[in-house]
PDB file of C-alpha atoms in Angstrom:
ATOM      1  CA  MET A 184     -85.776  59.005  -0.415  1.00 48.00           C
ATOM      2  CA  GLY A 185     -87.791  56.657   1.741  1.00 62.00           C
ATOM      3  CA  VAL A 186     -89.952  53.773   0.620  1.00 66.00           C
ATOM      4  CA  GLU A 187     -93.449  53.460   2.042  1.00 82.00           C
ATOM      5  CA  LEU A 188     -94.348  50.517   4.238  1.00 85.00           C
ATOM      6  CA  THR A 189     -97.027  49.515   1.734  1.00 88.00           C
ATOM      7  CA  ALA A 190     -94.348  49.093  -0.960  1.00 89.00           C
ATOM      8  CA  GLU A 191     -92.275  47.019   1.418  1.00 89.00           C
ATOM      9  CA  ARG A 192     -95.338  44.950   2.382  1.00 91.00           C
ATOM     10  CA  ARG A 193     -95.996  44.264  -1.344  1.00 91.00           C
ATOM     11  CA  LEU A 194     -92.418  43.023  -1.951  1.00 89.00           C
ATOM     12  CA  LEU A 195     -92.036  40.823   1.122  1.00 92.00           C
ATOM     13  CA  SER A 196     -93.807  37.821   2.531  1.00 91.00           C
ATOM     14  CA  GLU A 197     -95.671  38.165   5.830  1.00 92.00           C
ATOM     15  CA  LYS A 198     -92.799  36.679   7.905  1.00 93.00           C
ATOM     16  CA  GLU A 199     -90.169  38.803   6.149  1.00 93.00           C
ATOM     17  CA  PHE A 200     -92.260  41.967   6.473  1.00 94.00           C
ATOM     18  CA  GLU A 201     -92.715  41.382  10.245  1.00 94.00           C
ATOM     19  CA  GLN A 202     -88.928  41.398  10.659  1.00 93.00           C
ATOM     20  CA  VAL A 203     -88.414  44.450   8.473  1.00 93.00           C
ATOM     21  CA  ARG A 204     -91.234  46.274  10.274  1.00 94.00           C
ATOM     22  CA  ARG A 205     -89.320  45.837  13.539  1.00 95.00           C
ATOM     23  CA  SER A 206     -86.445  47.765  11.962  1.00 94.00           C
ATOM     24  CA  HIS A 207     -88.510  50.934  11.552  1.00 92.00           C
ATOM     25  CA  TYR A 208     -87.973  53.585  14.174  1.00 90.00           C
ATOM     26  CA  PRO A 209     -90.752  53.643  16.681  1.00 89.00           C
ATOM     27  CA  GLU A 210     -90.363  49.921  17.271  1.00 92.00           C
ATOM     28  CA  LEU A 211     -86.583  49.827  16.736  1.00 94.00           C
ATOM     29  CA  GLU A 212     -85.999  52.192  19.669  1.00 94.00           C
ATOM     30  CA  SER A 213     -87.818  49.844  22.020  1.00 94.00           C
ATOM     31  CA  LEU A 214     -85.811  46.734  21.044  1.00 95.00           C
ATOM     32  CA  PRO A 215     -83.129  45.598  23.525  1.00 95.00           C
ATOM     33  CA  PRO A 216     -79.538  45.249  22.264  1.00 94.00           C
ATOM     34  CA  ASP A 217     -79.558  41.458  21.963  1.00 95.00           C
ATOM     35  CA  GLU A 218     -82.761  41.401  19.893  1.00 96.00           C
ATOM     36  CA  THR A 219     -81.425  44.237  17.744  1.00 96.00           C
ATOM     37  CA  LEU A 220     -78.273  42.166  17.079  1.00 96.00           C
ATOM     38  CA  THR A 221     -80.351  39.107  16.188  1.00 96.00           C
ATOM     39  CA  LEU A 222     -82.444  41.214  13.840  1.00 97.00           C
ATOM     40  CA  ALA A 223     -79.275  42.621  12.188  1.00 97.00           C
ATOM     41  CA  ARG A 224     -77.920  39.089  11.590  1.00 97.00           C
ATOM     42  CA  TRP A 225     -81.197  37.951  10.042  1.00 97.00           C
ATOM     43  CA  LEU A 226     -81.389  41.012   7.794  1.00 97.00           C
ATOM     44  CA  ARG A 227     -77.772  40.581   6.760  1.00 97.00           C
ATOM     45  CA  GLY A 228     -78.393  36.948   5.859  1.00 97.00           C
ATOM     46  CA  GLU A 229     -81.472  37.737   3.790  1.00 96.00           C
ATOM     47  CA  ARG A 230     -79.761  40.576   1.993  1.00 96.00           C
ATOM     48  CA  ASP A 231     -76.740  38.377   1.195  1.00 96.00           C
ATOM     49  CA  ARG A 232     -79.023  35.535  -0.018  1.00 95.00           C
ATOM     50  CA  ALA A 233     -80.879  37.910  -2.377  1.00 93.00           C
ATOM     51  CA  ARG A 234     -77.597  39.325  -3.618  1.00 94.00           C
ATOM     52  CA  ASP A 235     -76.225  35.838  -4.322  1.00 92.00           C
ATOM     53  CA  ILE A 236     -79.386  34.808  -6.225  1.00 90.00           C
ATOM     54  CA  ILE A 237     -79.248  37.972  -8.346  1.00 90.00           C
ATOM     55  CA  ALA A 238     -75.547  37.381  -9.108  1.00 90.00           C
ATOM     56  CA  SER A 239     -76.079  33.773 -10.080  1.00 88.00           C
ATOM     57  CA  ARG A 240     -78.985  34.732 -12.367  1.00 86.00           C
ATOM     58  CA  ARG A 241     -76.868  37.297 -14.087  1.00 86.00           C
ATOM     59  CA  ARG A 242     -74.041  34.762 -14.518  1.00 87.00           C
ATOM     60  CA  GLY A 243     -76.571  32.332 -15.992  1.00 84.00           C
ATOM     61  CA  ARG A 244     -77.817  34.989 -18.425  1.00 82.00           C
ATOM     62  CA  ARG A 245     -74.235  35.588 -19.578  1.00 84.00           C
ATOM     63  CA  GLY A 246     -73.740  31.863 -20.051  1.00 84.00           C
ATOM     64  CA  LYS A 247     -71.057  31.535 -17.354  1.00 84.00           C
ATOM     65  CA  ALA A 248     -72.960  29.414 -14.843  1.00 71.00           C
ATOM     66  CA  SER A 249     -74.610  26.091 -15.191  1.00 65.00           C
ATOM     67  CA  GLY A 250     -78.359  26.190 -14.864  1.00 57.00           C
ATOM     68  CA  THR A 251     -78.470  23.601 -12.080  1.00 54.00           C
ATOM     69  CA  GLY A 252     -80.761  24.590  -9.295  1.00 50.00           C
ATOM     70  CA  GLN A 253     -81.393  28.022 -10.709  1.00 52.00           C
ATOM     71  CA  GLN A 254     -84.514  29.550 -12.183  1.00 55.00           C
ATOM     72  CA  SER A 255     -84.482  30.409 -15.848  1.00 55.00           C
ATOM     73  CA  ALA A 256     -81.992  33.049 -16.844  1.00 47.00           C
ATOM     74  CA  ALA A 257     -84.802  35.099 -18.368  1.00 49.00           C
ATOM     75  CA  ALA A 258     -86.556  35.468 -15.061  1.00 55.00           C
ATOM     76  CA  SER A 259     -86.752  39.031 -13.974  1.00 67.00           C
ATOM     77  CA  GLU A 260     -84.641  40.066 -10.977  1.00 77.00           C
ATOM     78  CA  ARG A 261     -86.176  43.457 -10.646  1.00 85.00           C
ATOM     79  CA  GLY A 262     -88.436  42.369  -7.761  1.00 88.00           C
ATOM     80  CA  LEU A 263     -85.622  40.493  -6.103  1.00 90.00           C
ATOM     81  CA  SER A 264     -83.283  43.512  -6.332  1.00 91.00           C
ATOM     82  CA  ALA A 265     -86.039  45.733  -4.820  1.00 92.00           C
ATOM     83  CA  LYS A 266     -86.382  43.187  -2.010  1.00 93.00           C
ATOM     84  CA  LYS A 267     -82.593  43.301  -1.501  1.00 94.00           C
ATOM     85  CA  GLN A 268     -82.741  47.101  -1.256  1.00 94.00           C
ATOM     86  CA  VAL A 269     -85.494  46.847   1.359  1.00 95.00           C
ATOM     87  CA  TYR A 270     -83.244  44.521   3.392  1.00 96.00           C
ATOM     88  CA  ALA A 271     -80.285  46.855   2.935  1.00 96.00           C
ATOM     89  CA  ARG A 272     -82.197  49.924   4.123  1.00 95.00           C
ATOM     90  CA  ALA A 273     -83.526  48.010   7.135  1.00 96.00           C
ATOM     91  CA  LEU A 274     -80.014  46.777   7.944  1.00 97.00           C
ATOM     92  CA  LYS A 275     -78.708  50.355   7.744  1.00 96.00           C
ATOM     93  CA  ARG A 276     -81.281  51.477  10.320  1.00 96.00           C
ATOM     94  CA  VAL A 277     -80.491  48.538  12.634  1.00 97.00           C
ATOM     95  CA  ASN A 278     -76.716  49.089  12.287  1.00 97.00           C
ATOM     96  CA  GLY A 279     -77.173  52.739  13.307  1.00 96.00           C
ATOM     97  CA  ARG A 280     -79.068  51.612  16.382  1.00 97.00           C
ATOM     98  CA  LEU A 281     -76.370  49.101  17.234  1.00 97.00           C
ATOM     99  CA  GLU A 282     -73.688  51.791  16.869  1.00 97.00           C
ATOM    100  CA  ARG A 283     -75.608  53.944  19.343  1.00 96.00           C
ATOM    101  CA  PHE A 284     -75.654  51.003  21.776  1.00 96.00           C
ATOM    102  CA  ARG A 285     -71.885  50.626  21.345  1.00 97.00           C
ATOM    103  CA  ALA A 286     -71.293  54.315  21.810  1.00 97.00           C
ATOM    104  CA  GLU A 287     -73.323  54.356  25.048  1.00 96.00           C
ATOM    105  CA  ARG A 288     -71.363  51.347  26.289  1.00 97.00           C
ATOM    106  CA  ARG A 289     -68.017  53.021  25.402  1.00 98.00           C
ATOM    107  CA  ARG A 290     -69.148  56.249  27.084  1.00 98.00           C
ATOM    108  CA  ALA A 291     -70.062  54.347  30.268  1.00 98.00           C
ATOM    109  CA  ILE A 292     -66.692  52.600  30.323  1.00 98.00           C
ATOM    110  CA  VAL A 293     -64.791  55.873  29.798  1.00 98.00           C
ATOM    111  CA  GLN A 294     -66.760  57.600  32.568  1.00 98.00           C
ATOM    112  CA  ALA A 295     -66.182  54.702  34.976  1.00 98.00           C
ATOM    113  CA  ASN A 296     -62.422  54.819  34.232  1.00 98.00           C
ATOM    114  CA  LEU A 297     -62.316  58.592  34.768  1.00 98.00           C
ATOM    115  CA  LYS A 298     -64.216  58.272  38.106  1.00 98.00           C
ATOM    116  CA  ASP A 299     -61.830  55.542  39.194  1.00 98.00           C
ATOM    117  CA  ALA A 300     -58.756  57.617  38.263  1.00 97.00           C
ATOM    118  CA  LEU A 301     -60.160  60.627  40.147  1.00 97.00           C
ATOM    119  CA  LYS A 302     -60.835  58.477  43.191  1.00 97.00           C
ATOM    120  CA  ARG A 303     -57.287  57.060  43.105  1.00 95.00           C
ATOM    121  CA  LYS A 304     -55.864  60.572  42.754  1.00 93.00           C
ATOM    122  CA  GLN A 305     -57.863  61.938  45.640  1.00 93.00           C
ATOM    123  CA  GLU A 306     -56.994  59.024  47.905  1.00 93.00           C
ATOM    124  CA  ALA A 307     -53.288  59.148  47.099  1.00 92.00           C
ATOM    125  CA  GLU A 308     -50.878  60.611  49.603  1.00 87.00           C
ATOM    126  CA  PRO A 309     -49.710  64.018  48.364  1.00 82.00           C
ATOM    127  CA  GLN A 310     -46.114  63.872  47.273  1.00 84.00           C
ATOM    128  CA  HIS A 311     -43.952  66.823  48.277  1.00 85.00           C
ATOM    129  CA  PRO A 312     -40.304  65.833  47.811  1.00 83.00           C
ATOM    130  CA  SER A 313     -37.530  67.651  49.703  1.00 82.00           C
ATOM    131  CA  PRO A 314     -36.063  70.455  47.622  1.00 79.00           C
ATOM    132  CA  GLY A 315     -32.511  69.573  48.663  1.00 77.00           C
ATOM    133  CA  ARG A 316     -29.975  72.325  49.300  1.00 74.00           C
ATOM    134  CA  THR A 317     -31.388  75.800  48.817  1.00 74.00           C
ATOM    135  CA  PRO A 318     -29.574  79.171  49.001  1.00 70.00           C
ATOM    136  CA  ARG A 319     -30.277  81.274  52.053  1.00 71.00           C
ATOM    137  CA  LYS A 320     -29.383  84.745  50.756  1.00 75.00           C
ATOM    138  CA  GLY A 321     -30.104  84.303  47.085  1.00 75.00           C
ATOM    139  CA  MET A 322     -27.611  84.055  44.267  1.00 75.00           C
ATOM    140  CA  ARG A 323     -24.186  85.574  44.429  1.00 77.00           C
ATOM    141  CA  PRO A 324     -22.528  87.133  41.393  1.00 80.00           C
ATOM    142  CA  ILE A 325     -19.552  85.373  39.838  1.00 83.00           C
ATOM    143  CA  PRO A 326     -16.807  87.851  38.935  1.00 85.00           C
ATOM    144  CA  SER A 327     -15.819  87.910  35.247  1.00 86.00           C
ATOM    145  CA  GLY A 328     -12.249  87.118  34.219  1.00 84.00           C
ATOM    146  CA  ARG A 329     -12.283  89.554  31.295  1.00 86.00           C
ATOM    147  CA  ARG A 330     -10.604  92.956  31.478  1.00 82.00           C
ATOM    148  CA  THR A 331     -12.794  95.966  31.509  1.00 82.00           C
ATOM    149  CA  VAL A 332     -11.567  98.904  29.511  1.00 80.00           C
ATOM    150  CA  ASP A 333     -12.981 102.303  30.278  1.00 83.00           C
ATOM    151  CA  THR A 334     -12.590 104.518  27.258  1.00 82.00           C
ATOM    152  CA  ASP A 335     -12.761 108.296  27.635  1.00 82.00           C
ATOM    153  CA  PRO A 336     -15.730 109.550  25.510  1.00 79.00           C
ATOM    154  CA  ARG A 337     -13.554 112.482  24.298  1.00 81.00           C
ATOM    155  CA  GLU A 338     -11.069 109.932  22.865  1.00 84.00           C
ATOM    156  CA  ILE A 339     -13.845 108.306  20.791  1.00 83.00           C
ATOM    157  CA  GLY A 340     -14.764 111.716  19.298  1.00 84.00           C
ATOM    158  CA  ARG A 341     -11.163 112.535  18.610  1.00 87.00           C
ATOM    159  CA  VAL A 342     -10.581 109.364  16.573  1.00 86.00           C
ATOM    160  CA  SER A 343     -13.785 109.832  14.578  1.00 88.00           C
ATOM    161  CA  GLN A 344     -12.726 113.393  13.676  1.00 91.00           C
ATOM    162  CA  PHE A 345      -9.259 112.193  12.714  1.00 92.00           C
ATOM    163  CA  VAL A 346     -10.719 109.629  10.272  1.00 92.00           C
ATOM    164  CA  LYS A 347     -12.993 112.304   8.699  1.00 94.00           C
ATOM    165  CA  ASP A 348     -10.070 114.752   8.209  1.00 94.00           C
ATOM    166  CA  ALA A 349      -7.870 112.017   6.675  1.00 95.00           C
ATOM    167  CA  GLN A 350     -10.567 111.084   4.225  1.00 95.00           C
ATOM    168  CA  ALA A 351     -11.045 114.740   3.243  1.00 95.00           C
ATOM    169  CA  ARG A 352      -7.359 115.141   2.605  1.00 94.00           C
ATOM    170  CA  ARG A 353      -7.330 112.090   0.348  1.00 94.00           C
ATOM    171  CA  ASP A 354     -10.369 113.263  -1.595  1.00 94.00           C
ATOM    172  CA  SER A 355      -8.940 116.716  -2.372  1.00 86.00           C
TER     173      SER A 355
END
């Protein structure tokens, strides 16, 4: 669920809001890659700073950290955590835009490589190697060394009938 710009404006100072406003989409699309990267670094730094302050306040409330340089442990961090979430959402939008820049750059590199490979293939001398020795009249059969036995079909029937008769004599 999105947060309105008015809520972000209420949480951030004027300088901070100007940077976060640049991370919203109509303006984010018009930013060049180097400015987008600078914006991402700034947002990441602010988000990390807010996260560290919240963590140190929680440590102080638990009694684990010394109170040097920190606000009172009872100070509410609700506003600071909301501010951190604003930075995190802005950073997510900016990271998505940076990923699209990277994808476009990768796509351009791949297309250039493919065009270069196609050009090399088209310019290359076609390779047709000699087939070597080839038969002129096709393959010749190799005679088999095994004997061939031609059995008379009547003999096959005679043996089968002999086995049937022998079995019948044994059964009776």
